[in-house]
């Protein structure tokens, strides 16, 4: 869960609007697909599946090839997808709207994998109440989900960003920054949250479990590619649910999988399981379908699009949060129905739930 490229989203949106792009672009039938992912607890199954033959198994079932590539830089993975170098990528609901969708790339959420349920947090130094944040400098990755979480936290106590000063800080520098005397408030995500909370001065005063279902982790694909190659979406669903079942299993194989994913993400079994505990993982497809079809998703995306509009991240000169259309599973659209660029669908998750993959 990291930051995104403001410049890319603005530049690409301007270009897409100039071209008048409004419907799913015609792709083509093909047999080779490229998927990008980056390190985060809810996305570790993709790397594990690639390393342990699960990706190949499902690709073979549908007579296709799927190449899975890990990116150490989350932003770069999304930029590469937006540029067309990859057919699918892992990202959050907010970043999906601000980068590929705002960049003119019609994008569909194939898998709603989880939502942050405590992995993202507001931390104060030697203060135990969120209200104590007033007047403080707050270090966070600007325009990221951390920035969004801060806005939601402040809103919960009838404050706004005017009551604090945001200090843009790289996630790579966050732990070191907290250790300095002049940094007294940070907003970040795991595993950084866990590391910072090891300091006795650190007090968690708000986290994503207080805004459940708002920071959502997805596997998305280019809508045109998906339309012309539905077997690609089916394979992605098969890969995810087989690996997620293993991840959540109490068996020896399940423990070994969690240990491997923990090591791959730079922690150990205990650390990885603590991050999983702060994640609402949709390991069962029926649960993912129910969440995606619920009335809470349109409300969440309305909050997200308005946050992005207020930050100028829906395009230079965007007249309102309606500039980009967001299609819900029932076909209803938030925003401009002539410029739908982000779509949520139950199709592939429901096929998994029905046993029809």
Short mmCIF file of C-alpha atoms in Angstrom, two decimals:
data_model
loop_
_atom_site.label_atom_id
_atom_site.label_comp_id
_atom_site.label_asym_id
_atom_site.label_seq_id
_atom_site.Cartn_x
_atom_site.Cartn_y
_atom_site.Cartn_z
CA UNK A 1 0.00 0.00 0.00
CA UNK A 2 2.08 2.81 -1.18
CA UNK A 3 1.97 6.14 -2.99
CA UNK A 4 1.13 6.94 -6.58
CA UNK A 5 2.37 9.17 -9.39
CA UNK A 6 0.43 12.42 -9.44
CA UNK A 7 2.16 13.61 -12.59
CA UNK A 8 1.36 10.42 -14.48
CA UNK A 9 -2.32 10.52 -13.60
CA UNK A 10 -2.68 14.16 -14.62
CA UNK A 11 -0.71 13.84 -17.86
CA UNK A 12 -2.33 10.60 -18.96
CA UNK A 13 -5.83 11.80 -18.12
CA UNK A 14 -5.33 14.92 -20.20
CA UNK A 15 -4.23 12.76 -23.12
CA UNK A 16 -7.14 10.34 -22.75
CA UNK A 17 -9.71 13.11 -22.58
CA UNK A 18 -8.19 14.72 -25.64
CA UNK A 19 -8.63 11.44 -27.49
CA UNK A 20 -12.22 11.15 -26.29
CA UNK A 21 -11.72 7.63 -24.99
CA UNK A 22 -14.97 6.44 -23.42
CA UNK A 23 -15.60 2.74 -23.94
CA UNK A 24 -13.65 -0.48 -23.53
CA UNK A 25 -10.86 -0.42 -26.07
CA UNK A 26 -10.77 -3.28 -28.52
CA UNK A 27 -7.96 -5.62 -27.54
CA UNK A 28 -7.33 -8.97 -29.19
CA UNK A 29 -7.38 -12.65 -28.46
CA UNK A 30 -3.98 -13.83 -27.33
CA UNK A 31 -2.29 -16.60 -25.40
CA UNK A 32 0.50 -14.86 -23.44
CA UNK A 33 -0.24 -12.55 -20.51
CA UNK A 34 1.86 -10.52 -18.10
CA UNK A 35 0.92 -9.83 -14.48
CA UNK A 36 2.70 -7.41 -12.11
CA UNK A 37 2.58 -7.46 -8.32
CA UNK A 38 4.41 -5.86 -5.41
CA UNK A 39 5.17 -6.72 -1.80
CA UNK A 40 2.22 -6.44 0.58
CA UNK A 41 0.64 -9.02 2.87
CA UNK A 42 -2.51 -9.30 0.74
CA UNK A 43 -0.55 -9.73 -2.50
CA UNK A 44 2.06 -12.26 -1.38
CA UNK A 45 -0.07 -15.18 -2.68
CA UNK A 46 0.71 -14.10 -6.27
CA UNK A 47 4.44 -14.56 -5.83
CA UNK A 48 3.97 -17.82 -3.98
CA UNK A 49 1.64 -19.14 -6.67
CA UNK A 50 4.18 -18.30 -9.37
CA UNK A 51 7.00 -20.02 -7.47
CA UNK A 52 5.02 -23.17 -6.63
CA UNK A 53 3.42 -24.08 -9.95
CA UNK A 54 -0.08 -22.82 -9.18
CA UNK A 55 0.07 -20.13 -11.86
CA UNK A 56 1.24 -22.64 -14.45
CA UNK A 57 -1.45 -25.14 -13.42
CA UNK A 58 -4.29 -22.68 -14.07
CA UNK A 59 -2.71 -21.18 -17.16
CA UNK A 60 -2.30 -24.68 -18.62
CA UNK A 61 -5.95 -25.43 -17.87
CA UNK A 62 -6.99 -22.61 -20.19
CA UNK A 63 -4.26 -23.13 -22.77
CA UNK A 64 -2.50 -19.84 -22.02
CA UNK A 65 0.76 -18.61 -20.52
CA UNK A 66 0.93 -16.20 -17.60
CA UNK A 67 4.18 -14.50 -16.63
CA UNK A 68 4.12 -13.09 -13.09
CA UNK A 69 6.64 -10.34 -12.26
CA UNK A 70 7.43 -8.94 -8.81
CA UNK A 71 8.12 -5.21 -8.54
CA UNK A 72 9.94 -3.79 -5.54
CA UNK A 73 8.52 -0.39 -6.47
CA UNK A 74 4.72 -0.35 -6.23
CA UNK A 75 4.40 2.89 -8.17
CA UNK A 76 6.48 1.54 -11.02
CA UNK A 77 4.29 -1.58 -11.28
CA UNK A 78 1.21 0.59 -11.76
CA UNK A 79 2.98 2.89 -14.19
CA UNK A 80 4.09 -0.10 -16.28
CA UNK A 81 0.54 -1.48 -16.33
CA UNK A 82 -0.84 1.92 -17.31
CA UNK A 83 1.72 2.14 -20.10
CA UNK A 84 0.48 -1.20 -21.47
CA UNK A 85 3.49 -3.34 -20.57
CA UNK A 86 1.36 -5.59 -18.33
CA UNK A 87 -2.14 -6.99 -18.68
CA UNK A 88 -2.90 -7.01 -14.95
CA UNK A 89 -1.51 -5.56 -11.72
CA UNK A 90 -2.13 -5.55 -7.97
CA UNK A 91 -3.19 -2.18 -6.55
CA UNK A 92 -5.61 -0.52 -4.13
CA UNK A 93 -9.03 0.79 -5.08
CA UNK A 94 -7.82 4.37 -4.67
CA UNK A 95 -4.68 3.91 -6.74
CA UNK A 96 -6.69 2.09 -9.42
CA UNK A 97 -8.79 5.21 -9.85
CA UNK A 98 -5.94 7.72 -9.63
CA UNK A 99 -3.42 6.05 -11.96
CA UNK A 100 -4.72 3.70 -14.68
CA UNK A 101 -8.33 4.93 -14.68
CA UNK A 102 -7.33 8.60 -14.53
CA UNK A 103 -4.65 7.75 -17.09
CA UNK A 104 -7.32 6.65 -19.55
CA UNK A 105 -6.81 2.89 -19.19
CA UNK A 106 -10.14 1.12 -18.82
CA UNK A 107 -9.53 -1.21 -15.89
CA UNK A 108 -11.57 -4.00 -14.29
CA UNK A 109 -11.22 -5.39 -10.77
CA UNK A 110 -11.03 -9.14 -11.37
CA UNK A 111 -10.28 -10.12 -7.76
CA UNK A 112 -11.30 -8.19 -4.66
CA UNK A 113 -8.70 -9.84 -2.45
CA UNK A 114 -8.94 -8.13 0.92
CA UNK A 115 -9.28 -4.86 2.75
CA UNK A 116 -6.96 -3.34 5.32
CA UNK A 117 -8.37 -3.96 8.78
CA UNK A 118 -5.66 -2.41 10.90
CA UNK A 119 -2.61 -2.61 8.63
CA UNK A 120 -2.66 1.17 8.10
CA UNK A 121 -2.38 3.40 11.18
CA UNK A 122 -1.96 6.88 12.64
CA UNK A 123 0.81 6.86 15.26
CA UNK A 124 1.68 9.62 17.73
CA UNK A 125 4.79 9.96 19.85
CA UNK A 126 4.09 10.07 23.60
CA UNK A 127 0.44 10.98 23.01
CA UNK A 128 -2.44 8.54 23.43
CA UNK A 129 -5.37 10.42 21.90
CA UNK A 130 -6.06 11.22 18.26
CA UNK A 131 -7.13 14.72 19.32
CA UNK A 132 -3.51 15.36 20.33
CA UNK A 133 -2.59 15.44 16.64
CA UNK A 134 -3.85 19.02 16.37
CA UNK A 135 -1.10 21.43 15.38
CA UNK A 136 1.44 18.70 14.73
CA UNK A 137 3.49 17.96 11.64
CA UNK A 138 2.34 14.59 10.27
CA UNK A 139 4.84 12.55 8.27
CA UNK A 140 3.28 10.37 5.57
CA UNK A 141 3.51 9.46 1.90
CA UNK A 142 1.58 12.33 0.36
CA UNK A 143 -1.46 11.43 -1.77
CA UNK A 144 -1.24 7.77 -0.70
CA UNK A 145 -3.75 5.68 1.23
CA UNK A 146 -1.99 7.02 4.33
CA UNK A 147 -3.06 10.53 3.33
CA UNK A 148 -6.61 9.24 2.84
CA UNK A 149 -6.55 7.53 6.26
CA UNK A 150 -5.41 10.77 7.90
CA UNK A 151 -8.31 12.63 6.28
CA UNK A 152 -10.79 10.02 7.53
CA UNK A 153 -9.23 10.08 11.02
CA UNK A 154 -9.44 13.87 11.26
CA UNK A 155 -13.02 13.78 10.01
CA UNK A 156 -13.91 11.38 12.84
CA UNK A 157 -13.03 14.05 15.42
CA UNK A 158 -14.38 16.99 13.39
CA UNK A 159 -10.97 18.22 12.33
CA UNK A 160 -9.55 18.80 8.84
CA UNK A 161 -6.09 18.91 7.29
CA UNK A 162 -5.99 22.58 8.18
CA UNK A 163 -5.49 21.47 11.78
CA UNK A 164 -2.19 19.73 10.97
CA UNK A 165 0.72 20.06 8.56
CA UNK A 166 1.45 17.17 6.22
CA UNK A 167 5.14 16.41 5.67
CA UNK A 168 5.74 14.24 2.60
CA UNK A 169 8.02 11.36 3.62
CA UNK A 170 9.06 8.31 1.63
CA UNK A 171 7.96 4.96 3.03
CA UNK A 172 11.62 3.92 2.86
CA UNK A 173 12.50 6.72 5.29
CA UNK A 174 9.52 6.45 7.64
CA UNK A 175 11.03 4.29 10.41
CA UNK A 176 14.23 6.35 10.54
CA UNK A 177 12.20 9.58 10.52
CA UNK A 178 10.13 8.47 13.50
CA UNK A 179 13.32 7.95 15.51
CA UNK A 180 14.29 11.62 15.12
CA UNK A 181 13.27 14.07 17.82
CA UNK A 182 11.32 16.44 15.57
CA UNK A 183 8.98 13.77 14.14
CA UNK A 184 6.00 13.33 16.46
CA UNK A 185 3.24 11.95 14.22
CA UNK A 186 3.27 9.49 11.32
CA UNK A 187 0.74 7.66 9.18
CA UNK A 188 1.94 4.51 7.43
CA UNK A 189 1.24 0.84 6.68
CA UNK A 190 2.57 -2.57 7.69
CA UNK A 191 5.22 -3.82 8.12
CA UNK A 192 6.35 -0.26 8.98
CA UNK A 193 3.53 0.14 11.52
CA UNK A 194 4.68 -2.93 13.47
CA UNK A 195 8.29 -1.76 13.44
CA UNK A 196 7.45 1.75 14.68
CA UNK A 197 5.13 0.41 17.39
CA UNK A 198 8.08 -1.49 18.88
CA UNK A 199 9.26 1.92 20.13
CA UNK A 200 7.77 2.50 23.62
CA UNK A 201 6.99 6.13 22.72
CA UNK A 202 4.77 5.09 19.81
CA UNK A 203 1.00 5.08 20.37
CA UNK A 204 -1.48 3.94 17.73
CA UNK A 205 -4.42 6.36 17.87
CA UNK A 206 -6.36 5.40 14.72
CA UNK A 207 -6.19 2.60 12.18
CA UNK A 208 -7.96 1.25 9.13
CA UNK A 209 -10.16 -1.08 11.19
CA UNK A 210 -12.08 2.09 12.11
CA UNK A 211 -12.92 2.67 8.44
CA UNK A 212 -13.48 -0.97 7.46
CA UNK A 213 -13.74 -1.84 3.79
CA UNK A 214 -12.35 1.47 2.52
CA UNK A 215 -8.74 0.54 1.69
CA UNK A 216 -9.30 -2.38 -0.70
CA UNK A 217 -6.61 -4.51 -2.33
CA UNK A 218 -7.33 -5.70 -5.86
CA UNK A 219 -6.02 -7.64 -8.81
CA UNK A 220 -7.11 -5.61 -11.81
CA UNK A 221 -6.81 -6.23 -15.55
CA UNK A 222 -7.12 -4.19 -18.71
CA UNK A 223 -10.84 -4.29 -19.55
CA UNK A 224 -10.26 -4.75 -23.28
CA UNK A 225 -7.85 -7.64 -22.72
CA UNK A 226 -10.30 -9.23 -20.30
CA UNK A 227 -13.27 -8.83 -22.64
CA UNK A 228 -11.45 -10.55 -25.51
CA UNK A 229 -9.77 -13.14 -23.26
CA UNK A 230 -12.18 -14.18 -20.48
CA UNK A 231 -10.10 -17.28 -19.79
CA UNK A 232 -7.36 -14.97 -18.48
CA UNK A 233 -9.77 -13.71 -15.82
CA UNK A 234 -10.84 -17.27 -14.98
CA UNK A 235 -7.22 -18.34 -14.58
CA UNK A 236 -6.51 -15.39 -12.28
CA UNK A 237 -9.48 -16.34 -10.11
CA UNK A 238 -8.38 -19.97 -10.00
CA UNK A 239 -4.85 -19.00 -9.02
CA UNK A 240 -6.02 -16.65 -6.28
CA UNK A 241 -8.54 -18.91 -4.58
CA UNK A 242 -6.35 -22.01 -4.64
CA UNK A 243 -3.47 -20.06 -3.09
CA UNK A 244 -5.69 -18.19 -0.62
CA UNK A 245 -7.15 -21.50 0.60
CA UNK A 246 -3.63 -22.74 1.24
CA UNK A 247 -2.64 -19.48 2.92
CA UNK A 248 -5.48 -19.78 5.44
CA UNK A 249 -5.17 -23.52 6.01
CA UNK A 250 -4.30 -24.89 9.47
CA UNK A 251 -2.33 -27.68 7.82
CA UNK A 252 1.43 -28.10 7.74
CA UNK A 253 1.35 -27.02 4.09
CA UNK A 254 -0.55 -23.88 5.07
CA UNK A 255 2.01 -23.00 7.73
CA UNK A 256 4.83 -23.61 5.27
CA UNK A 257 3.13 -21.32 2.74
CA UNK A 258 2.71 -18.54 5.32
CA UNK A 259 6.32 -18.94 6.38
CA UNK A 260 7.49 -18.72 2.77
CA UNK A 261 5.35 -15.64 2.11
CA UNK A 262 6.62 -14.04 5.30
CA UNK A 263 10.24 -14.58 4.32
CA UNK A 264 9.56 -13.27 0.82
CA UNK A 265 8.11 -10.09 2.32
CA UNK A 266 11.04 -9.51 4.68
CA UNK A 267 9.58 -10.86 7.91
CA UNK A 268 9.07 -14.22 9.62
CA UNK A 269 6.05 -16.44 10.22
CA UNK A 270 4.99 -14.55 13.35
CA UNK A 271 5.35 -11.17 11.67
CA UNK A 272 3.44 -12.27 8.59
CA UNK A 273 0.63 -13.79 10.65
CA UNK A 274 0.31 -10.56 12.65
CA UNK A 275 -0.12 -8.66 9.39
CA UNK A 276 -2.69 -11.21 8.22
CA UNK A 277 -4.59 -10.62 11.46
CA UNK A 278 -4.93 -6.95 10.47
CA UNK A 279 -6.20 -7.92 7.01
CA UNK A 280 -9.75 -8.92 6.09
CA UNK A 281 -8.75 -11.53 3.53
CA UNK A 282 -11.41 -12.79 1.15
CA UNK A 283 -10.08 -16.32 0.88
CA UNK A 284 -13.54 -17.64 -0.01
CA UNK A 285 -15.00 -16.40 -3.30
CA UNK A 286 -18.55 -16.17 -1.91
CA UNK A 287 -17.32 -13.66 0.71
CA UNK A 288 -15.64 -11.58 -1.97
CA UNK A 289 -18.81 -11.59 -4.08
CA UNK A 290 -20.93 -10.50 -1.11
CA UNK A 291 -18.55 -7.64 -0.28
CA UNK A 292 -18.29 -6.48 -3.90
CA UNK A 293 -22.06 -6.52 -4.37
CA UNK A 294 -22.77 -4.76 -1.07
CA UNK A 295 -24.06 -1.23 -0.78
CA UNK A 296 -20.87 -0.21 1.00
CA UNK A 297 -18.69 -0.33 -2.13
CA UNK A 298 -20.37 2.60 -3.97
CA UNK A 299 -20.22 4.65 -0.75
CA UNK A 300 -16.52 3.88 -0.37
CA UNK A 301 -15.72 4.74 -3.97
CA UNK A 302 -17.65 7.99 -3.60
CA UNK A 303 -15.46 8.91 -0.61
CA UNK A 304 -12.33 7.94 -2.53
CA UNK A 305 -13.16 9.84 -5.72
CA UNK A 306 -14.01 12.99 -3.78
CA UNK A 307 -10.74 12.75 -1.83
CA UNK A 308 -8.80 12.40 -5.09
CA UNK A 309 -10.67 15.28 -6.69
CA UNK A 310 -9.95 17.55 -3.72
CA UNK A 311 -6.24 16.69 -4.05
CA UNK A 312 -6.25 17.42 -7.79
CA UNK A 313 -5.54 13.79 -8.67
CA UNK A 314 -8.32 13.21 -11.19
CA UNK A 315 -6.67 15.38 -13.79
CA UNK A 316 -5.56 18.97 -14.27
CA UNK A 317 -8.69 21.08 -14.57
CA UNK A 318 -11.10 18.21 -13.78
CA UNK A 319 -14.44 20.00 -13.17
CA UNK A 320 -15.69 17.57 -10.53
CA UNK A 321 -15.31 14.12 -9.03
CA UNK A 322 -17.68 12.93 -11.77
CA UNK A 323 -15.01 13.24 -14.48
CA UNK A 324 -14.30 9.49 -14.42
CA UNK A 325 -17.05 6.88 -14.45
CA UNK A 326 -16.88 3.97 -11.99
CA UNK A 327 -19.10 1.00 -12.81
CA UNK A 328 -20.48 -1.16 -10.02
CA UNK A 329 -21.32 -4.88 -10.38
CA UNK A 330 -25.02 -4.08 -10.85
CA UNK A 331 -24.23 -1.79 -13.79
CA UNK A 332 -24.84 1.45 -11.90
CA UNK A 333 -22.26 4.14 -12.56
CA UNK A 334 -20.73 6.76 -10.32
CA UNK A 335 -19.67 9.75 -12.39
CA UNK A 336 -19.53 10.14 -16.17
CA UNK A 337 -21.21 7.19 -17.92
CA UNK A 338 -19.46 8.27 -21.13
CA UNK A 339 -16.00 7.95 -19.58
CA UNK A 340 -16.14 4.75 -17.51
CA UNK A 341 -12.59 3.75 -16.67
CA UNK A 342 -12.86 1.65 -13.50
CA UNK A 343 -15.17 -1.35 -13.26
CA UNK A 344 -16.04 -3.75 -10.47
CA UNK A 345 -17.36 -7.14 -11.52
CA UNK A 346 -18.44 -10.31 -9.71
CA UNK A 347 -18.01 -12.44 -12.83
CA UNK A 348 -14.79 -14.30 -12.09
CA UNK A 349 -15.18 -14.46 -8.31
CA UNK A 350 -18.72 -15.79 -8.76
CA UNK A 351 -17.47 -18.45 -11.18
CA UNK A 352 -15.07 -19.58 -8.45
CA UNK A 353 -17.86 -19.55 -5.87
CA UNK A 354 -20.10 -21.61 -8.17
CA UNK A 355 -17.34 -24.10 -8.90
CA UNK A 356 -17.51 -23.33 -12.61
CA UNK A 357 -13.93 -22.26 -13.27
#
